[in-house]
Coordinates of C-alpha atoms in Angstrom, one line a residue:
M1 CA -138.0 75.0 -38.1
S2 CA -135.0 76.5 -40.2
N3 CA -132.9 76.3 -36.8
N4 CA -133.5 73.0 -36.1
S5 CA -132.3 71.8 -39.7
Q6 CA -129.2 73.8 -39.5
D7 CA -128.2 72.3 -36.1
T8 CA -129.0 68.9 -37.7
R9 CA -126.2 69.7 -40.4
E10 CA -123.9 71.0 -38.0
R11 CA -124.0 67.8 -36.0
I12 CA -123.9 65.5 -39.3
G13 CA -120.7 67.6 -40.2
V14 CA -118.8 67.1 -37.1
R15 CA -119.5 63.7 -37.4
N16 CA -118.4 63.0 -40.7
T17 CA -115.3 65.0 -39.5
H18 CA -114.5 62.7 -36.7
N19 CA -114.9 60.1 -39.3
I20 CA -112.6 61.5 -41.5
V21 CA -110.2 61.8 -38.6
S22 CA -110.5 58.2 -37.5
I23 CA -109.8 56.8 -41.0
I24 CA -106.7 59.1 -41.3
F25 CA -105.4 58.1 -37.6
L26 CA -106.1 54.2 -38.7
S27 CA -104.5 54.5 -42.3
L28 CA -101.3 56.1 -40.5
V29 CA -101.1 53.1 -37.7
A30 CA -101.7 51.1 -40.7
L31 CA -99.1 52.4 -42.4
L32 CA -96.6 52.3 -39.7
A33 CA -97.1 48.7 -39.0
L34 CA -96.6 48.0 -42.6
S35 CA -93.4 49.9 -42.3
F36 CA -92.2 48.1 -39.2
S37 CA -93.3 44.8 -40.8
I38 CA -91.2 45.7 -43.8
M39 CA -88.1 46.7 -41.8
L40 CA -88.6 43.4 -39.9
L41 CA -88.4 41.4 -42.8
I42 CA -85.1 43.7 -44.4
K43 CA -83.6 42.8 -40.8
N44 CA -84.3 39.1 -40.9
A45 CA -83.1 38.8 -44.6
S46 CA -80.1 40.9 -43.7
L47 CA -79.2 38.7 -40.3
K48 CA -80.0 35.5 -42.4
R49 CA -77.6 36.4 -45.2
E50 CA -75.1 37.3 -42.5
E51 CA -75.6 34.0 -41.1
E52 CA -75.2 32.2 -44.3
A53 CA -71.9 34.3 -44.7
V54 CA -70.6 33.6 -41.6
K55 CA -71.3 29.9 -42.2
S56 CA -69.9 29.8 -45.8
E57 CA -66.7 31.4 -44.0
L58 CA -66.5 28.7 -41.5
D59 CA -67.0 26.2 -43.9
A60 CA -64.0 27.7 -46.4
L61 CA -62.0 27.9 -43.1
N62 CA -62.5 24.1 -42.3
S63 CA -62.0 23.0 -45.9
E64 CA -58.4 24.9 -45.8
G65 CA -57.5 23.2 -42.4
Y66 CA -58.4 26.0 -39.9
Y67 CA -59.9 25.6 -36.8
T68 CA -61.9 27.2 -34.1
T69 CA -60.3 28.4 -31.1
T70 CA -61.4 25.4 -29.1
E71 CA -60.4 22.9 -31.7
A72 CA -57.0 24.6 -32.0
E73 CA -56.5 24.4 -28.4
R74 CA -57.4 20.6 -28.4
L75 CA -54.9 20.0 -31.2
V76 CA -52.1 21.9 -29.5
E77 CA -52.7 19.5 -26.0
T78 CA -52.9 16.7 -28.3
A79 CA -49.4 18.0 -30.2
K80 CA -47.7 18.5 -26.7
H81 CA -48.7 14.9 -25.7
E82 CA -47.7 13.4 -28.6
A83 CA -44.4 15.6 -28.5
E84 CA -43.6 14.7 -24.8
I85 CA -44.2 10.8 -25.5
E86 CA -42.0 10.9 -28.5
T87 CA -39.3 13.1 -26.4
T88 CA -39.3 10.6 -23.6
N89 CA -39.1 7.6 -26.1
S90 CA -36.1 9.2 -27.9
I91 CA -34.6 9.7 -24.7
K92 CA -35.0 6.2 -23.1
E93 CA -33.6 4.9 -26.9
M94 CA -30.3 7.0 -26.5
I95 CA -29.8 5.9 -22.9
Q96 CA -30.6 2.3 -23.6
S97 CA -28.1 2.7 -26.6
K98 CA -25.3 4.1 -24.7
L99 CA -25.3 1.6 -22.1
E100 CA -25.6 -1.1 -24.4
A101 CA -22.6 0.2 -25.9
G102 CA -20.7 0.0 -22.8
E103 CA -20.6 3.7 -21.7
G104 CA -21.1 4.2 -17.8
T105 CA -24.2 5.6 -16.3
T106 CA -22.3 8.7 -15.2
S107 CA -21.3 9.5 -18.8
T108 CA -24.5 8.8 -20.0
I109 CA -26.3 11.0 -17.7
R110 CA -23.8 13.7 -18.3
S111 CA -24.5 13.5 -22.4
L112 CA -28.3 14.5 -21.2
F113 CA -27.2 17.8 -19.6
P114 CA -24.8 19.5 -21.9
D115 CA -25.4 22.5 -20.1
Q116 CA -24.4 21.5 -16.7
M117 CA -21.5 19.8 -14.9
V118 CA -22.6 16.7 -13.6
V119 CA -20.7 15.0 -10.5
A120 CA -21.3 11.8 -9.1
S121 CA -20.2 11.4 -5.4
S122 CA -21.2 8.8 -2.4
G123 CA -23.8 7.5 -4.3
R124 CA -25.7 10.7 -5.6
Y125 CA -25.3 12.9 -8.4
Y126 CA -24.7 16.9 -8.4
F127 CA -25.4 19.4 -11.3
F128 CA -23.6 22.5 -11.8
P129 CA -24.6 25.0 -14.2
I130 CA -21.5 25.8 -16.7
L131 CA -20.9 29.5 -16.1
D132 CA -20.0 32.2 -18.7
S133 CA -18.1 34.1 -16.1
I134 CA -15.4 31.9 -16.4
E135 CA -13.1 31.9 -19.1
H136 CA -13.7 28.5 -21.4
H137 CA -10.9 26.4 -22.6
G138 CA -12.6 26.2 -26.3
F139 CA -11.4 22.8 -27.5
T140 CA -13.5 20.6 -29.2
E141 CA -14.1 17.0 -29.2
S142 CA -12.0 16.5 -32.0
D143 CA -8.9 18.8 -31.2
F144 CA -7.0 16.2 -29.3
E145 CA -6.3 12.6 -30.0
V146 CA -3.6 10.0 -28.6
G147 CA -0.3 9.5 -30.7
D148 CA 2.1 6.5 -30.9
D149 CA 4.0 7.0 -27.7
G150 CA 0.5 7.7 -25.7
F151 CA 0.5 10.9 -25.4
L152 CA -2.2 13.3 -26.3
E153 CA -1.4 15.2 -29.3
Y154 CA -3.1 18.6 -30.4
V155 CA -4.5 18.3 -33.8
G156 CA -6.8 21.3 -34.0
E157 CA -6.5 24.3 -36.4
D158 CA -5.2 27.1 -33.6
S159 CA -1.8 27.3 -34.7
S160 CA -0.9 29.2 -31.4
I161 CA -1.1 26.0 -29.5
H162 CA 1.8 24.4 -28.6
V163 CA 1.8 21.1 -26.3
K164 CA 4.6 19.9 -24.1
K165 CA 4.8 16.4 -22.7
G166 CA 5.1 15.7 -19.1
I167 CA 4.8 13.4 -16.0
D168 CA 4.3 13.6 -12.5
V169 CA 6.0 11.2 -10.1
S170 CA 6.3 10.5 -6.4
R171 CA 7.8 7.8 -4.5
F172 CA 5.3 5.4 -6.0
Q173 CA 7.4 5.4 -9.3
G174 CA 10.5 4.3 -7.2
K175 CA 14.0 5.0 -8.7
I176 CA 13.5 6.7 -12.0
D177 CA 16.1 6.5 -14.8
W178 CA 15.9 10.3 -15.6
E179 CA 18.2 10.2 -18.6
K180 CA 16.1 7.5 -20.4
V181 CA 13.1 9.8 -19.5
A182 CA 14.4 12.9 -21.0
A183 CA 15.4 10.7 -24.2
A184 CA 11.9 9.7 -24.4
G185 CA 11.1 13.2 -25.3
I186 CA 9.6 14.4 -21.9
D187 CA 9.6 18.4 -21.6
F188 CA 8.8 18.7 -17.8
A189 CA 8.0 16.9 -15.0
F190 CA 5.9 17.7 -11.7
I191 CA 7.8 16.2 -8.6
R192 CA 5.9 15.7 -5.3
V193 CA 7.6 17.5 -2.4
G194 CA 5.4 15.7 0.2
L195 CA 1.8 15.4 1.4
R196 CA 0.0 15.5 4.6
G197 CA -1.7 12.3 6.5
T198 CA -5.4 12.2 5.7
T199 CA -6.4 11.0 9.3
E200 CA -3.7 12.1 11.7
G201 CA -2.7 15.2 9.7
K202 CA 1.2 14.7 9.9
I203 CA 3.3 16.5 7.4
L204 CA 5.8 14.0 5.4
V205 CA 8.3 15.0 3.0
D206 CA 8.6 12.4 -0.3
D207 CA 11.1 10.0 0.1
Y208 CA 12.2 10.3 -3.4
F209 CA 11.8 14.2 -3.9
E210 CA 15.4 14.8 -4.0
T211 CA 16.6 11.9 -6.0
N212 CA 14.0 13.0 -8.5
I213 CA 14.3 17.0 -8.8
K214 CA 18.0 16.2 -8.8
G215 CA 17.8 13.8 -11.6
A216 CA 15.1 15.5 -13.6
T217 CA 16.9 19.1 -13.7
E218 CA 20.2 17.3 -14.4
N219 CA 19.1 15.7 -17.5
G220 CA 17.4 19.0 -19.1
I221 CA 13.7 18.5 -17.9
D222 CA 11.7 21.4 -16.6
V223 CA 10.3 21.0 -13.3
G224 CA 7.4 21.9 -11.1
V225 CA 6.4 20.8 -7.5
Y226 CA 3.2 20.1 -5.8
F227 CA 2.2 19.1 -2.5
Y228 CA -0.8 16.9 -1.5
S229 CA -2.8 19.0 1.0
Q230 CA -5.1 18.0 3.8
A231 CA -4.9 21.2 5.3
L232 CA -7.9 22.3 7.6
N233 CA -7.1 26.1 8.1
E234 CA -4.9 29.0 7.0
A235 CA -2.6 27.9 9.8
E236 CA -1.7 24.5 8.3
A237 CA -1.8 25.6 4.7
L238 CA 1.0 28.2 5.9
D239 CA 2.9 25.1 7.3
E240 CA 2.5 23.0 4.2
I241 CA 3.9 25.8 1.7
Q242 CA 6.7 26.7 4.2
L243 CA 7.9 22.9 3.9
V244 CA 7.3 23.4 0.0
L245 CA 9.7 26.5 -0.4
D246 CA 12.5 25.5 2.2
S247 CA 12.6 22.1 -0.2
I248 CA 12.9 23.8 -3.5
E249 CA 15.0 26.5 -2.5
P250 CA 18.2 25.2 -4.0
Y251 CA 16.7 24.2 -7.3
D252 CA 15.3 25.9 -10.7
V253 CA 11.7 25.6 -10.6
K254 CA 10.5 26.9 -13.8
Y255 CA 6.8 25.4 -13.7
P256 CA 4.2 26.0 -11.1
V257 CA 4.1 25.3 -7.4
V258 CA 1.0 23.1 -6.7
I259 CA -1.6 22.5 -4.3
D260 CA -3.2 19.2 -4.6
V261 CA -6.8 19.4 -3.6
E262 CA -8.7 16.1 -3.7
S263 CA -11.0 14.4 -1.2
A264 CA -9.6 11.4 0.6
D265 CA -11.7 8.5 0.3
S266 CA -12.2 7.6 3.6
D267 CA -14.9 8.4 6.6
N268 CA -11.8 9.2 8.7
A269 CA -10.3 11.6 6.8
R270 CA -9.7 14.8 8.5
T271 CA -11.3 16.8 6.0
V272 CA -14.4 14.9 5.7
D273 CA -16.5 17.9 7.0
M274 CA -15.1 20.3 5.3
T275 CA -16.9 22.9 3.4
S276 CA -16.0 25.2 0.2
D277 CA -14.9 28.2 2.0
Q278 CA -12.5 26.4 4.0
Y279 CA -11.4 24.6 1.0
E280 CA -10.8 28.1 -0.7
T281 CA -9.0 29.5 2.2
V282 CA -6.6 26.6 2.3
V283 CA -6.0 27.0 -1.6
K284 CA -5.6 30.9 -1.4
T285 CA -3.4 30.7 1.5
F286 CA -1.0 28.4 -0.1
C287 CA -1.1 29.9 -3.8
D288 CA -0.9 33.8 -2.4
T289 CA 2.0 32.5 -0.3
V290 CA 3.7 30.8 -3.5
R291 CA 3.3 33.9 -5.5
S292 CA 4.8 36.1 -2.9
A293 CA 7.8 34.2 -2.7
G294 CA 8.2 34.6 -6.6
Y295 CA 7.0 31.3 -8.2
I296 CA 3.8 30.6 -10.1
P297 CA 0.9 29.2 -8.3
M298 CA -1.6 26.4 -9.5
V299 CA -4.3 24.3 -8.3
Y300 CA -4.4 20.5 -8.9
G301 CA -7.7 18.7 -8.9
N302 CA -10.5 16.8 -10.6
V303 CA -13.8 17.8 -11.8
K304 CA -15.2 16.8 -7.9
S305 CA -12.5 19.1 -6.8
F306 CA -13.4 22.5 -8.9
T307 CA -17.4 21.6 -7.9
L308 CA -17.9 20.0 -5.0
L309 CA -14.9 21.0 -2.9
M310 CA -14.2 24.4 -4.2
D311 CA -16.1 26.6 -6.5
A312 CA -14.1 26.9 -9.8
K313 CA -14.8 30.8 -10.0
D314 CA -13.3 31.6 -6.6
V315 CA -9.8 29.7 -7.4
D316 CA -9.6 31.1 -11.0
D317 CA -7.0 33.7 -10.3
Y318 CA -4.3 30.8 -10.2
G319 CA -3.2 28.4 -12.8
I320 CA -5.4 25.1 -13.4
W321 CA -4.0 21.5 -13.5
I322 CA -6.9 19.4 -14.5
A323 CA -7.0 15.6 -13.9
Y324 CA -10.0 14.0 -16.2
Y325 CA -9.0 10.4 -17.8
G326 CA -10.3 10.3 -21.2
T327 CA -11.4 12.4 -24.1
P328 CA -13.0 14.6 -24.6
L329 CA -12.1 16.3 -21.9
Y330 CA -15.0 16.7 -19.4
Y331 CA -14.0 20.4 -18.2
P332 CA -15.2 23.3 -19.9
Y333 CA -13.2 25.8 -18.2
H334 CA -9.7 27.2 -18.8
F335 CA -6.8 25.0 -17.7
D336 CA -3.0 25.1 -18.1
V337 CA -1.9 21.2 -17.5
W338 CA -4.2 18.4 -18.2
Q339 CA -3.5 14.9 -16.4
F340 CA -5.2 12.7 -19.2
T341 CA -4.1 9.4 -17.6
S342 CA -2.4 7.4 -14.6
S343 CA -1.6 4.3 -16.5
G344 CA 0.8 5.9 -19.2
R345 CA 4.1 4.3 -20.1
V346 CA 7.4 6.0 -20.4
D347 CA 10.9 4.5 -20.8
G348 CA 13.0 4.7 -17.6
I349 CA 10.1 4.4 -15.5
D350 CA 9.1 1.0 -14.3
G351 CA 5.4 0.6 -14.1
S352 CA 2.6 2.9 -14.7
V353 CA 2.9 6.9 -14.5
D354 CA 0.7 9.7 -14.7
L355 CA 0.9 11.4 -18.2
D356 CA 0.4 15.2 -18.6
I357 CA 0.1 17.9 -21.4
C358 CA 0.6 21.5 -20.8
I359 CA -0.6 24.3 -23.1
T360 CA 0.8 27.1 -21.3
D361 CA 4.5 28.2 -21.9
Y362 CA 6.5 28.4 -18.8

């Protein structure tokens, strides 16, 4: 009987122990669940606060004129589009204004490309970058103005610039009264020695060469000479310069001996298919021979000559005589002589004559 009672008590004790363990386990589970719930509540509250903070910051940015990346990109594209329209309208208005004021098409186009030389030829426009590798003349638009005698005067601030007045003549001026020309204040004259025909290529001496060079030198006018070249190669260039050297040998030529390089306005011209390299070969042959003979070599041409026919940097070793009518000079590089008009008037010459200024002391 006593053994049975003891067993019963043991079973009851074990059962009670199991109940206590279960209660403790369930309590721990409940505690962990509660803790997790509290953590979730805290995390949720924290996220909510962060969301509210971000929203508040965005509201503040928007209220102060700031934008999201997408909004900013959209605004940039809109601004670019509006700027393009404004720029286009501005250019159109400028072009219209210049054309209405009487400026030519070429002049108007040139004003739109200040960093390039624009050349019109055969119905096309050509664009040449202005190079820093070639010395620039440095004159401003206001450095020259036309004086009462029709000559350009230097009115800039560089005291080292001394301008001399000159003309260039050929048989087209006919008989010249050189005494009156000298009295009119002409310092120098370029006399044409001769030319080569543009089609057949025959070399001709200018009819008035001897009369003009004698008349100029006898009246105290310093002279240079030029030859209108249509040479195709080195051999023809040598023929031309030999004629020039033979012709000027008796005279005191203080100014340069010049090769005149221009494109003939004819589809039948013998030079019509010449390349820049061929033109430059002719010029270098002529000028190097002039230098070897003890004279000063020079190249005459217009803007087209020093862009389409030759590369300016490839003939930069010689004197430059630029032909450009009007001011300011549309040629950025250094020069020695500027032929600024073909319709000048000088006492002693009937009709028009080319007028030149020289800024180099020969």
